[in-house]
Short mmCIF file of C-alpha atoms in Angstrom, two decimals:
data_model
loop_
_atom_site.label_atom_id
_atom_site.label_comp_id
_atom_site.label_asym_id
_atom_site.label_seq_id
_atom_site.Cartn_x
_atom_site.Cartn_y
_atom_site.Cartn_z
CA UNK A 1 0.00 0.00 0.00
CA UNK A 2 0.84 3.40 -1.05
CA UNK A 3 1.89 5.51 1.86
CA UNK A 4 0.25 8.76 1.72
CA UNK A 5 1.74 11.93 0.66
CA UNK A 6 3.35 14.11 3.35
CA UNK A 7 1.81 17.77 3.64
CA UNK A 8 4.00 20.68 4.59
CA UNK A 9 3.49 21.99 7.87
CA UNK A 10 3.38 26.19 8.14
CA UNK A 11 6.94 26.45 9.26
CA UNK A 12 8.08 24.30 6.28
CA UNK A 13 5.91 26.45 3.95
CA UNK A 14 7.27 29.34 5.56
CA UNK A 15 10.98 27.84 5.27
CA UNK A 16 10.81 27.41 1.47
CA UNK A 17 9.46 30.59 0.82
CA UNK A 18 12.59 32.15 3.25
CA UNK A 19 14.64 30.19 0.91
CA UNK A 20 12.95 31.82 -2.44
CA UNK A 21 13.68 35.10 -0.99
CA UNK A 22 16.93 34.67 -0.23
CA UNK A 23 17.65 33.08 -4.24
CA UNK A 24 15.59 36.55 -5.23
CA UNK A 25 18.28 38.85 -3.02
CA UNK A 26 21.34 37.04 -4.05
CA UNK A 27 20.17 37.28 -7.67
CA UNK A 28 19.62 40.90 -7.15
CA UNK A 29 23.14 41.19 -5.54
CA UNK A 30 24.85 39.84 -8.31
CA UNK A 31 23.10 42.12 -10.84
CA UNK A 32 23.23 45.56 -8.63
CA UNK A 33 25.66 45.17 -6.09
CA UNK A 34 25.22 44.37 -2.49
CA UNK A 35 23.81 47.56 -1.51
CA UNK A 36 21.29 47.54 -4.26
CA UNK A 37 20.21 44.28 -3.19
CA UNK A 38 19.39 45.18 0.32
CA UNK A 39 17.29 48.28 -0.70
CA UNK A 40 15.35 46.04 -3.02
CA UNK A 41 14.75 43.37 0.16
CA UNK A 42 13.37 46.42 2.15
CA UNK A 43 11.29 47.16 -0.80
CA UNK A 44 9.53 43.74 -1.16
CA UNK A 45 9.42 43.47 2.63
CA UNK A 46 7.63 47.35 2.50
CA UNK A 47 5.24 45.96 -0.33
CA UNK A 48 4.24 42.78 1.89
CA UNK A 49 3.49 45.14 4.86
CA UNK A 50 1.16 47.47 2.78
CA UNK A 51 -0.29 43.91 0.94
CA UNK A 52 -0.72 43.31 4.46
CA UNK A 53 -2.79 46.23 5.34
CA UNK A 54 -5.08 47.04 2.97
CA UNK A 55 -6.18 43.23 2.91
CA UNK A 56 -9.89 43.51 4.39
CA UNK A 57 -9.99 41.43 7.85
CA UNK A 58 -12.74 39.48 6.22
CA UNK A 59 -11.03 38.65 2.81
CA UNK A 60 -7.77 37.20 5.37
CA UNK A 61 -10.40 35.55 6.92
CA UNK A 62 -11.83 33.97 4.42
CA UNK A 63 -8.55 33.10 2.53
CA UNK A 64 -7.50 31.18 5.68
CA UNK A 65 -10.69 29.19 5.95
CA UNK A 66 -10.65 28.22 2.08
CA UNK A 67 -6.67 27.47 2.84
CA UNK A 68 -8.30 25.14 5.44
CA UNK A 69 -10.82 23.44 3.33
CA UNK A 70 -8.20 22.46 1.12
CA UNK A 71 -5.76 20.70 3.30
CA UNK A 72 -8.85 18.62 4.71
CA UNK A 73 -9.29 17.61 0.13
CA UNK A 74 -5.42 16.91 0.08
CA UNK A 75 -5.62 14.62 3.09
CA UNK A 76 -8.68 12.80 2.21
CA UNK A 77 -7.29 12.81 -1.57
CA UNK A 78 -3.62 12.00 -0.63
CA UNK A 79 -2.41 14.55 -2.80
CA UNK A 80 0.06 17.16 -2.05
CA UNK A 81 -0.97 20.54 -0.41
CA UNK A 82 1.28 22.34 -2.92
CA UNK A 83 0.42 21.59 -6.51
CA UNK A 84 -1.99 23.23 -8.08
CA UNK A 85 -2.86 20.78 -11.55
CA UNK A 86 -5.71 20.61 -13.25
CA UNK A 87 -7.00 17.45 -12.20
CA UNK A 88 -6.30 18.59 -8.45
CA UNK A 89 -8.50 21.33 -8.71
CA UNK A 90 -11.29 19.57 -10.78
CA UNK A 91 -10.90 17.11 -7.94
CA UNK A 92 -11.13 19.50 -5.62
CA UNK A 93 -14.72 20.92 -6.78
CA UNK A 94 -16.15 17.59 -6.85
CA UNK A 95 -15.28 16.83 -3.59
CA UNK A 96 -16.59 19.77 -2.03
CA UNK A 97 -20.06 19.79 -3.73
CA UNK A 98 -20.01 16.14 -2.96
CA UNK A 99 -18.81 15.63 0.85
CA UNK A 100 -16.38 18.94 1.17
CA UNK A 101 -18.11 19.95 4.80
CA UNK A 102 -16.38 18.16 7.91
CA UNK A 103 -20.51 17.03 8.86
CA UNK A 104 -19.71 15.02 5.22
CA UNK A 105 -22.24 16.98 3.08
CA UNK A 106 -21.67 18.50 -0.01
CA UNK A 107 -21.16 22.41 -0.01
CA UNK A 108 -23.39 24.84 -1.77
CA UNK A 109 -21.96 25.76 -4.82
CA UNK A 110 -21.18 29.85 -3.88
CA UNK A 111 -19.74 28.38 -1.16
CA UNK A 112 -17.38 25.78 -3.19
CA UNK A 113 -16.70 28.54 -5.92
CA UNK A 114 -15.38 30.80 -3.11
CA UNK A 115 -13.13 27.92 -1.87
CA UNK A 116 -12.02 27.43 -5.01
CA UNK A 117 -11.09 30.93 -5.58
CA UNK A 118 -9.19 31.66 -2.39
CA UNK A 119 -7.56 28.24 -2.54
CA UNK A 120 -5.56 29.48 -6.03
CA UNK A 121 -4.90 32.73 -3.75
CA UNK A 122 -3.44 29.94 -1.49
CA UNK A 123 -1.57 28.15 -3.60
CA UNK A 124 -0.18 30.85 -5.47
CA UNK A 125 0.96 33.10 -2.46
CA UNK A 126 3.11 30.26 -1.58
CA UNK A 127 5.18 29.99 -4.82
CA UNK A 128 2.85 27.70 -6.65
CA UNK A 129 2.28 27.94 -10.28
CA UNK A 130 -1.66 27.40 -10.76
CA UNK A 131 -2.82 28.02 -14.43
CA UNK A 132 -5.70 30.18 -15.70
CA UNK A 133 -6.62 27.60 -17.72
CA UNK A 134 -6.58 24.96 -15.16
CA UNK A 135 -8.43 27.05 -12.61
CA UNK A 136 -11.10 27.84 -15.75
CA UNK A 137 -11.25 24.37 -16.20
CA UNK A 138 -12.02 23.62 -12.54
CA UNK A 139 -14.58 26.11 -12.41
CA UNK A 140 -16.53 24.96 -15.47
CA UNK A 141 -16.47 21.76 -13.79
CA UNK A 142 -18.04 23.41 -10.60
CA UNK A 143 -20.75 25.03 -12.67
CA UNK A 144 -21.54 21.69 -14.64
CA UNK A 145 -22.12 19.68 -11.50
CA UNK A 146 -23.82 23.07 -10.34
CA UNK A 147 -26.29 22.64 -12.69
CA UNK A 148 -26.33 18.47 -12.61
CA UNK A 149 -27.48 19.63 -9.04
CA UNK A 150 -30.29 21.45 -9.63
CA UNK A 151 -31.78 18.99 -12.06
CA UNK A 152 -31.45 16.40 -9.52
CA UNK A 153 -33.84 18.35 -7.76
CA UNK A 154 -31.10 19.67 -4.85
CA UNK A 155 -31.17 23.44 -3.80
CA UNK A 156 -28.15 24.32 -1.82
CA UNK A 157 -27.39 27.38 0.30
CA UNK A 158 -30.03 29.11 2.67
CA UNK A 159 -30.90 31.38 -0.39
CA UNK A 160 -30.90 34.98 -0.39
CA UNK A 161 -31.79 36.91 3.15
CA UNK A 162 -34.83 37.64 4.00
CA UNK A 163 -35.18 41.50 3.55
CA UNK A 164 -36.42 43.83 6.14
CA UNK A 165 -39.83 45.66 6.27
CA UNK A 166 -41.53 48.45 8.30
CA UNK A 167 -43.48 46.17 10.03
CA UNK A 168 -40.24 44.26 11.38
CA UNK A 169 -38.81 47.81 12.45
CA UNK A 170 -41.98 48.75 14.46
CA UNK A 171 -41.81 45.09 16.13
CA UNK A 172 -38.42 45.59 16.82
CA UNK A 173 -38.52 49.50 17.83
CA UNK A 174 -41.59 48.39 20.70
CA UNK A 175 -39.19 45.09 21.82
CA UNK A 176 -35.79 47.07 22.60
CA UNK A 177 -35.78 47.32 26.17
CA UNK A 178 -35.05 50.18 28.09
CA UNK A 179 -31.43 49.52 28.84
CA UNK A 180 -28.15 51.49 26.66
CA UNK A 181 -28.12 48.01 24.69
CA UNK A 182 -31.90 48.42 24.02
CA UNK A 183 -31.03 51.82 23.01
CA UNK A 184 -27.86 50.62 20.75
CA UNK A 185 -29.91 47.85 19.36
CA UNK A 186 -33.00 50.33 17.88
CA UNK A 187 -30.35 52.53 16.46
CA UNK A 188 -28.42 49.98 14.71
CA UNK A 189 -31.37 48.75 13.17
CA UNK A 190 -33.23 51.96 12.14
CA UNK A 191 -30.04 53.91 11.14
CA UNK A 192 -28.87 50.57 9.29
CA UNK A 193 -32.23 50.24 6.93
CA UNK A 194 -32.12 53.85 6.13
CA UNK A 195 -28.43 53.51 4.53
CA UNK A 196 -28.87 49.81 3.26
CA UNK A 197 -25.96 48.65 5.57
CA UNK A 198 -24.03 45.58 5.06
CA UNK A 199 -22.59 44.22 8.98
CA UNK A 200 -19.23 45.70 7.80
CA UNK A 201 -20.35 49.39 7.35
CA UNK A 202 -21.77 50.11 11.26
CA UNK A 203 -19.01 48.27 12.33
CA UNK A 204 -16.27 50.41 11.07
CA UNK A 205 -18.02 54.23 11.23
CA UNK A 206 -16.89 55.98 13.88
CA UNK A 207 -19.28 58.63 15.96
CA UNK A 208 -17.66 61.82 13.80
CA UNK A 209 -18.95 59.49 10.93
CA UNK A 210 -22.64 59.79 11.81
CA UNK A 211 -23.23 64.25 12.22
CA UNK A 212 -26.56 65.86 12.89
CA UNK A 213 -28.09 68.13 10.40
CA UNK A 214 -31.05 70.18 10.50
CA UNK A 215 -33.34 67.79 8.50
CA UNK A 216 -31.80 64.84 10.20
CA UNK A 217 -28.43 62.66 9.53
CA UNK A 218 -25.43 62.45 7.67
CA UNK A 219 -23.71 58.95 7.38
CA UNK A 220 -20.55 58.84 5.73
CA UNK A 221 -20.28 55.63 4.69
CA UNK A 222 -17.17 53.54 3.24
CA UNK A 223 -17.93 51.57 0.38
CA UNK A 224 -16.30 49.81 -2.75
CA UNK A 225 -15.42 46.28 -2.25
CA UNK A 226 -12.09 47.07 -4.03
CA UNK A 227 -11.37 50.86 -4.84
CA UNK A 228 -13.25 52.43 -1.72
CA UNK A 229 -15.09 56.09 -1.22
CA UNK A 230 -16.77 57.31 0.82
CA UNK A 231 -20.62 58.36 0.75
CA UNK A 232 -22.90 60.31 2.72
CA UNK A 233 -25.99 58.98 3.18
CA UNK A 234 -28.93 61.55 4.13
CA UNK A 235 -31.17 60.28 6.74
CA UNK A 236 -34.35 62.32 7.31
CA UNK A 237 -36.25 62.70 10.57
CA UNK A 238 -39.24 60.09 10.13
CA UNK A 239 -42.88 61.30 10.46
CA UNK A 240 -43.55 58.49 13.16
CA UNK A 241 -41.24 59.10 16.24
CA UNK A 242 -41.37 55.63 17.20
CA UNK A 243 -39.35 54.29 13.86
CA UNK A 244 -37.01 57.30 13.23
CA UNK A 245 -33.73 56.88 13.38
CA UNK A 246 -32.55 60.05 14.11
CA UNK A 247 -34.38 60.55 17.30
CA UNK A 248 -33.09 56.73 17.89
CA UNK A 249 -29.55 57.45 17.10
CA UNK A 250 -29.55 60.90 19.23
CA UNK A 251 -30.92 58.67 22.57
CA UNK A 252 -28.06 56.04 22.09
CA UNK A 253 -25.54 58.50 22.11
CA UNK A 254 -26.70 60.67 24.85
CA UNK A 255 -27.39 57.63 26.96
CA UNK A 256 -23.68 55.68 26.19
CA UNK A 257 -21.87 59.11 27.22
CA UNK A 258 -24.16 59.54 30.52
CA UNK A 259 -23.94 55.91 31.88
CA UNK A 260 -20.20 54.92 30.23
CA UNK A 261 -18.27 58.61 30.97
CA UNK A 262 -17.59 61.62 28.89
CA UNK A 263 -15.17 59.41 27.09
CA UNK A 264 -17.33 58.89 24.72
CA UNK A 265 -18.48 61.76 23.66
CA UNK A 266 -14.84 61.74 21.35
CA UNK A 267 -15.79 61.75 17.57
CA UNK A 268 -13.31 59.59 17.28
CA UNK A 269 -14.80 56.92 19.57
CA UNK A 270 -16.68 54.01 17.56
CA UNK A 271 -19.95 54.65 16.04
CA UNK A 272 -21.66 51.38 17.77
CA UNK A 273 -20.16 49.62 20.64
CA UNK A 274 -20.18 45.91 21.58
CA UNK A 275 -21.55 45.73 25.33
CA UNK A 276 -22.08 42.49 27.16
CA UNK A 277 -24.39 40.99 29.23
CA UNK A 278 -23.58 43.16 32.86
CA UNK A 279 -23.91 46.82 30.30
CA UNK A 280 -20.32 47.27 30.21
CA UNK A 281 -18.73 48.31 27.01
CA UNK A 282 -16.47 45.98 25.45
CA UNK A 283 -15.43 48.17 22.55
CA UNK A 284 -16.16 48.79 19.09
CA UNK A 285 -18.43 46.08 17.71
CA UNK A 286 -16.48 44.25 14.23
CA UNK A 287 -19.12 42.42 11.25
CA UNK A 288 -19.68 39.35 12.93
CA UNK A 289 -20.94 40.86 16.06
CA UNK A 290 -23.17 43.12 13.87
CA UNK A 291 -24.44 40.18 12.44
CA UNK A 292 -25.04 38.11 15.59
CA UNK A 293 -26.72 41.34 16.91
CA UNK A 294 -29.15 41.78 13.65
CA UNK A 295 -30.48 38.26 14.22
CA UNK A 296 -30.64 38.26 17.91
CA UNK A 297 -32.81 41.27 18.05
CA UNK A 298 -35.56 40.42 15.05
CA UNK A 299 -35.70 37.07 16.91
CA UNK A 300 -36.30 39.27 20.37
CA UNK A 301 -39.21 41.06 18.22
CA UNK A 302 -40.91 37.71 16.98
CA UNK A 303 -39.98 38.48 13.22
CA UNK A 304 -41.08 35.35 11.73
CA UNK A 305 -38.27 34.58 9.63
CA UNK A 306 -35.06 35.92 11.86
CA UNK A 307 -33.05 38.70 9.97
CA UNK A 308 -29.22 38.47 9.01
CA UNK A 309 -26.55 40.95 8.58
CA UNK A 310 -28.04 41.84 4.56
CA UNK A 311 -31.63 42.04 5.60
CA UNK A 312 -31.48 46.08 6.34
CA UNK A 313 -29.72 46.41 3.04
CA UNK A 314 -32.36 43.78 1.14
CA UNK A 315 -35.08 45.86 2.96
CA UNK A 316 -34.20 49.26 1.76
CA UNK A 317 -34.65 48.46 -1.76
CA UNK A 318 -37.35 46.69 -1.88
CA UNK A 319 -39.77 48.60 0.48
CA UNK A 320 -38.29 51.50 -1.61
CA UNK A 321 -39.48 50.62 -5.17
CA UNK A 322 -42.76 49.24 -3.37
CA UNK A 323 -43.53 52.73 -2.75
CA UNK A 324 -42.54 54.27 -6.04
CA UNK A 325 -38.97 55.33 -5.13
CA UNK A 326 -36.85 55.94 -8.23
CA UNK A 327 -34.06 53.01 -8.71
CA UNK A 328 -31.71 55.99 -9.12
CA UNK A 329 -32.66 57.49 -5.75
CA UNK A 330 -32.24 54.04 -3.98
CA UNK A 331 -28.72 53.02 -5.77
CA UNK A 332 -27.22 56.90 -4.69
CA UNK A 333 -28.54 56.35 -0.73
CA UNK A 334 -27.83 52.76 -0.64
CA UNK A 335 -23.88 52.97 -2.46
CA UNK A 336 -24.97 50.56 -5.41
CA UNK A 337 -24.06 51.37 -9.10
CA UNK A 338 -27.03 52.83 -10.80
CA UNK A 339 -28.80 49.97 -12.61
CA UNK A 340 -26.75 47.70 -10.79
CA UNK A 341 -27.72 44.16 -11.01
CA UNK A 342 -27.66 43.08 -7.21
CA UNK A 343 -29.76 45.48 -6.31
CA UNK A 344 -32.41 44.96 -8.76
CA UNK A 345 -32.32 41.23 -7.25
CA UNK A 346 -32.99 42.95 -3.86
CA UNK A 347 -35.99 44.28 -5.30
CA UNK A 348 -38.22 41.28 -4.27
CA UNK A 349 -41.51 41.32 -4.88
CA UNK A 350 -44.40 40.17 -3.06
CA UNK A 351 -46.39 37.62 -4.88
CA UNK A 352 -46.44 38.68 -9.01
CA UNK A 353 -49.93 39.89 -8.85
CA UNK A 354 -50.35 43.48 -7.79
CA UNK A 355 -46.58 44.56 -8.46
CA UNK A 356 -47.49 43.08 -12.00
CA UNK A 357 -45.97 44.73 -15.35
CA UNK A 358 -48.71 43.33 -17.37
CA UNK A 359 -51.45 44.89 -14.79
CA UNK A 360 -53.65 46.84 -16.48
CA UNK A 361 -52.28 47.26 -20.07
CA UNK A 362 -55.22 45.98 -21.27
#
């Protein structure tokens, strides 16, 4: 019996790539000089640092979790962690839609393409040579089975979110309790809607971020996945009191700086802070807890179908062009592309038969 191929631990991954470096500065050192060489090294080790920093947190996260996903293929395939071939990866597609998930299901095929994706990154940041082709090849494999999939019958994947509606904020609004969390937790969620937030965007807006203006607020707003701005999102002062969110937002505020210490009152203090269990402040809150926070409260406020992180940002266009918003309008407040093609999917509607574009033609 074949013994099974030995995968490289991180300090022997680390060791070869030492090693690469060093072949790259002698090289230099022989072309340049010696001198030359070692400004060049500082260079490289300058561009890693800024690599380093500009890398979202979640995109490092969810390179290291793909990188982990494909170690578990390689062990359960015996193949090496550090080729890249095209049968590896085709391999490596199958497998996941098949029995990729450590319960021994198959993964949903977003799922698997992501994988797939930040595996290469993988591969590739640690001196391996992974062709386009191949890679094309392994993802037109992925979208075959894909489709095999579907006419088998099997949906994978919880779908997209459920998006928020008015009548979810007013259940909410009523179930915050009285408390500086009950306060965080109603402007989160009202402020969120009104500027279609994704978890990332409260989580990283700091309190100089969100300014009051006479006709209500002024979120400015990073977004871009890749080449970021910044946008400011006007939210107006609602007609009800009990669902606006710049009443909400104002109470938050004023109650975090009178119960947690003038401390907070710095612009430069985070937007929304985490706070546990006992009301003390544990910081700035990051996505995930965003996230966990978004669910745990429409579940506190009986929402039928519990919200995620993308519900406020589902909800704001499609309670928008229910009530005759213009598409423009909603793509400038929410940070999409004009006619962008994710948020016309966020446009759900109801059942077909009153938001009909047939209705009444005829």
């Amino acid at each position: 019996m074949t013994a099974p191929p030995q995968t490289l631990s991180a300090s022997a991954v680390a060791g070869e790539e030492a090693t690469a470096r060093q072949t790259l500065i002698e090289r230099w050192a022989e072309r340049h000089g010696v001198d030359a060489a070692r400004r060049l090294a500082e260079a490289e080790d300058l561009a890693d640092a800024v690599a380093a920093e500009i890398t979202p947190d979640n995109t490092v996260d969810t390179y290291n979790k793909s990188w982990r996903v494909w170690t578990r293929f390689c062990a359960s395939a015996r193949l090496p962690e550090l080729e890249g071939s095209r049968g590896a990866l085709v391999a490596f597609v199958t497998w996941m839609l098949r029995e990729g998930q450590q319960t021994g299901k198959g993964y949903a095929p977003t799922s698997a393409s992501t994988h797939l994706a930040a595996a290469v990154v993988g591969l590739r940041q640690r001196g391996v040579t992974v062709s386009g082709d191949d890679q094309a090849d392994a993802r037109a494999a992925l979208e075959g089975l894909a489709v095999k999939l579907l006419q088998a019958g099997e949906r994978r994947g919880r779908g997209q979110a459920v998006g928020a509606d008015v009548d979810g904020l007013r259940a909410i609004a009523r179930a915050c309790p009285d408390t500086l969390t009950g306060d965080r937790d109603k402007a989160l969620t009202l402020t969120g809607f009104h500027y279609a937030s994704r978890s990332q965007d409260p989580a990283g807006l700091l309190a100089d971020d969100v300014s009051l203006h006479p006709r209500g607020l002024v979120v400015a707003v990073l977004t871009g996945k890749t080449k970021h701005s910044v946008r400011n999102a006007k939210i107006r002062y609602a007609d009800d009191p009990e669902l606006c969110p710049v009443r909400a937002w104002t109470a938050y505020r004023t109650r975090l700086v009178a119960e947690q210490g003038q401390q907070w009152a710095d612009p430069s203090t985070p937007a929304f802070v985490g706070i546990d269990r006992w009301g003390h402040v544990t910081g700035g809150m990051v996505p995930d807890s965003v996230t966990r926070a978004i669910k745990r409260i429409s579940e506190r406020a009986g929402v039928p179908i519990h919200w995620t992180g993308h519900s406020l940002r589902i909800g704001l266009a499609s309670v928008g062009r229910r009530n005759g918003k213009d598409g423009i309008a909603i793509a400038d407040q929410g940070g999409w592309a004009r006619h962008s093609r994710s948020m016309l999917g966020y446009m759900q509607r109801d059942d077909g038969w009153d938001d009909n574009a047939s209705a009444g033609l005829t």
